PDB file of C-alpha atoms in Angstrom:
ATOM      1  CA  UNK L   1      24.825  -2.842 -17.103  1.00 49.00           C
ATOM      2  CA  UNK L   2      24.874  -2.800 -13.352  1.00 54.00           C
ATOM      3  CA  UNK L   3      22.311  -2.929 -10.595  1.00 56.00           C
ATOM      4  CA  UNK L   4      21.505   0.771 -10.948  1.00 58.00           C
ATOM      5  CA  UNK L   5      21.742   1.096 -14.742  1.00 67.00           C
ATOM      6  CA  UNK L   6      18.944   2.878 -16.564  1.00 69.00           C
ATOM      7  CA  UNK L   7      17.654  -0.289 -18.248  1.00 71.00           C
ATOM      8  CA  UNK L   8      17.607  -2.165 -14.931  1.00 69.00           C
ATOM      9  CA  UNK L   9      15.724   0.658 -13.238  1.00 68.00           C
ATOM     10  CA  UNK L  10      13.194   0.786 -16.094  1.00 70.00           C
ATOM     11  CA  UNK L  11      12.687  -2.980 -15.845  1.00 70.00           C
ATOM     12  CA  UNK L  12      12.177  -2.760 -12.087  1.00 67.00           C
ATOM     13  CA  UNK L  13       9.803   0.160 -12.526  1.00 64.00           C
ATOM     14  CA  UNK L  14       7.732  -1.684 -15.140  1.00 66.00           C
ATOM     15  CA  UNK L  15       7.569  -4.838 -13.045  1.00 65.00           C
ATOM     16  CA  UNK L  16       6.560  -3.034  -9.874  1.00 58.00           C
ATOM     17  CA  UNK L  17       4.235  -0.378 -11.277  1.00 57.00           C
ATOM     18  CA  UNK L  18       1.490  -2.881 -12.082  1.00 60.00           C
ATOM     19  CA  UNK L  19       1.235  -4.373  -8.612  1.00 58.00           C
ATOM     20  CA  UNK L  20      -1.146  -3.236  -5.900  1.00 58.00           C
ATOM     21  CA  UNK L  21       1.531  -1.244  -4.091  1.00 57.00           C
ATOM     22  CA  UNK L  22       3.511  -0.505  -7.243  1.00 59.00           C
ATOM     23  CA  UNK L  23       3.961   3.229  -6.748  1.00 64.00           C
ATOM     24  CA  UNK L  24       5.228   2.688  -3.202  1.00 64.00           C
ATOM     25  CA  UNK L  25       7.611  -0.022  -4.342  1.00 64.00           C
ATOM     26  CA  UNK L  26       8.924   2.217  -7.121  1.00 67.00           C
ATOM     27  CA  UNK L  27       9.778   4.921  -4.584  1.00 65.00           C
ATOM     28  CA  UNK L  28      11.646   2.358  -2.504  1.00 61.00           C
ATOM     29  CA  UNK L  29      13.534   1.030  -5.541  1.00 63.00           C
ATOM     30  CA  UNK L  30      14.422   4.481  -6.841  1.00 63.00           C
ATOM     31  CA  UNK L  31      15.495   5.825  -3.443  1.00 61.00           C
ATOM     32  CA  UNK L  32      16.562   2.595  -1.742  1.00 62.00           C
ATOM     33  CA  UNK L  33      20.126   3.718  -1.253  1.00 61.00           C
ATOM     34  CA  UNK L  34      18.881   6.161   1.425  1.00 59.00           C
ATOM     35  CA  UNK L  35      16.672   3.601   3.236  1.00 62.00           C
ATOM     36  CA  UNK L  36      13.470   5.622   2.856  1.00 60.00           C
ATOM     37  CA  UNK L  37      10.349   5.324   4.936  1.00 65.00           C
ATOM     38  CA  UNK L  38       7.312   5.329   2.638  1.00 60.00           C
ATOM     39  CA  UNK L  39       3.765   5.771   3.881  1.00 70.00           C
ATOM     40  CA  UNK L  40       0.962   3.932   2.124  1.00 66.00           C
ATOM     41  CA  UNK L  41      -2.752   4.022   2.858  1.00 70.00           C
ATOM     42  CA  UNK L  42      -4.487   0.678   2.382  1.00 67.00           C
ATOM     43  CA  UNK L  43      -8.237   0.789   2.620  1.00 71.00           C
ATOM     44  CA  UNK L  44      -9.873  -1.447   5.183  1.00 74.00           C
ATOM     45  CA  UNK L  45     -10.891  -1.693   8.820  1.00 76.00           C
ATOM     46  CA  UNK L  46      -8.519  -1.708  11.773  1.00 77.00           C
ATOM     47  CA  UNK L  47      -9.688  -3.480  14.920  1.00 79.00           C
ATOM     48  CA  UNK L  48     -10.086  -0.698  17.489  1.00 86.00           C
ATOM     49  CA  UNK L  49     -12.563  -0.171  20.342  1.00 89.00           C
ATOM     50  CA  UNK L  50     -14.299   2.574  18.337  1.00 85.00           C
ATOM     51  CA  UNK L  51     -14.822   0.274  15.350  1.00 84.00           C
ATOM     52  CA  UNK L  52     -16.069  -2.491  17.632  1.00 89.00           C
ATOM     53  CA  UNK L  53     -18.708  -0.120  19.035  1.00 87.00           C
ATOM     54  CA  UNK L  54     -19.815   0.687  15.490  1.00 83.00           C
ATOM     55  CA  UNK L  55     -20.001  -2.985  14.527  1.00 84.00           C
ATOM     56  CA  UNK L  56     -22.061  -3.771  17.639  1.00 90.00           C
ATOM     57  CA  UNK L  57     -24.746  -1.310  16.452  1.00 89.00           C
ATOM     58  CA  UNK L  58     -26.903  -3.036  13.769  1.00 89.00           C
ATOM     59  CA  UNK L  59     -27.896   0.302  12.225  1.00 90.00           C
ATOM     60  CA  UNK L  60     -24.242   1.071  11.567  1.00 85.00           C
ATOM     61  CA  UNK L  61     -22.855  -2.396  10.887  1.00 83.00           C
ATOM     62  CA  UNK L  62     -25.554  -3.387   8.380  1.00 85.00           C
ATOM     63  CA  UNK L  63     -24.419  -1.043   5.594  1.00 83.00           C
ATOM     64  CA  UNK L  64     -20.754  -1.645   6.432  1.00 76.00           C
ATOM     65  CA  UNK L  65     -20.986  -5.424   6.218  1.00 77.00           C
ATOM     66  CA  UNK L  66     -23.278  -5.347   3.168  1.00 78.00           C
ATOM     67  CA  UNK L  67     -20.469  -4.072   0.964  1.00 68.00           C
TER      68      UNK L  67
END
C-alpha cells in the first residue's frame, strides 16, 4: 500500500470524479508524475472589449443577463 497503489488510485479517482472538475483532476492524479498540462473549458463570460460591446447593447445584453 503505497502512494501509487491500485486501491489508493481508486480512492483518489472516486473522491475526485464527483467534483465539478473531477475528470480533469483524475487526469492530473493518474499522470501527475509527468507534470501534465490539462485544458478545461469552464462555461462563463470573460471580460473582453468584444463582450463589453455586446453588454452595452440592450438588445444583446437583455437575453444574456436574463439567464
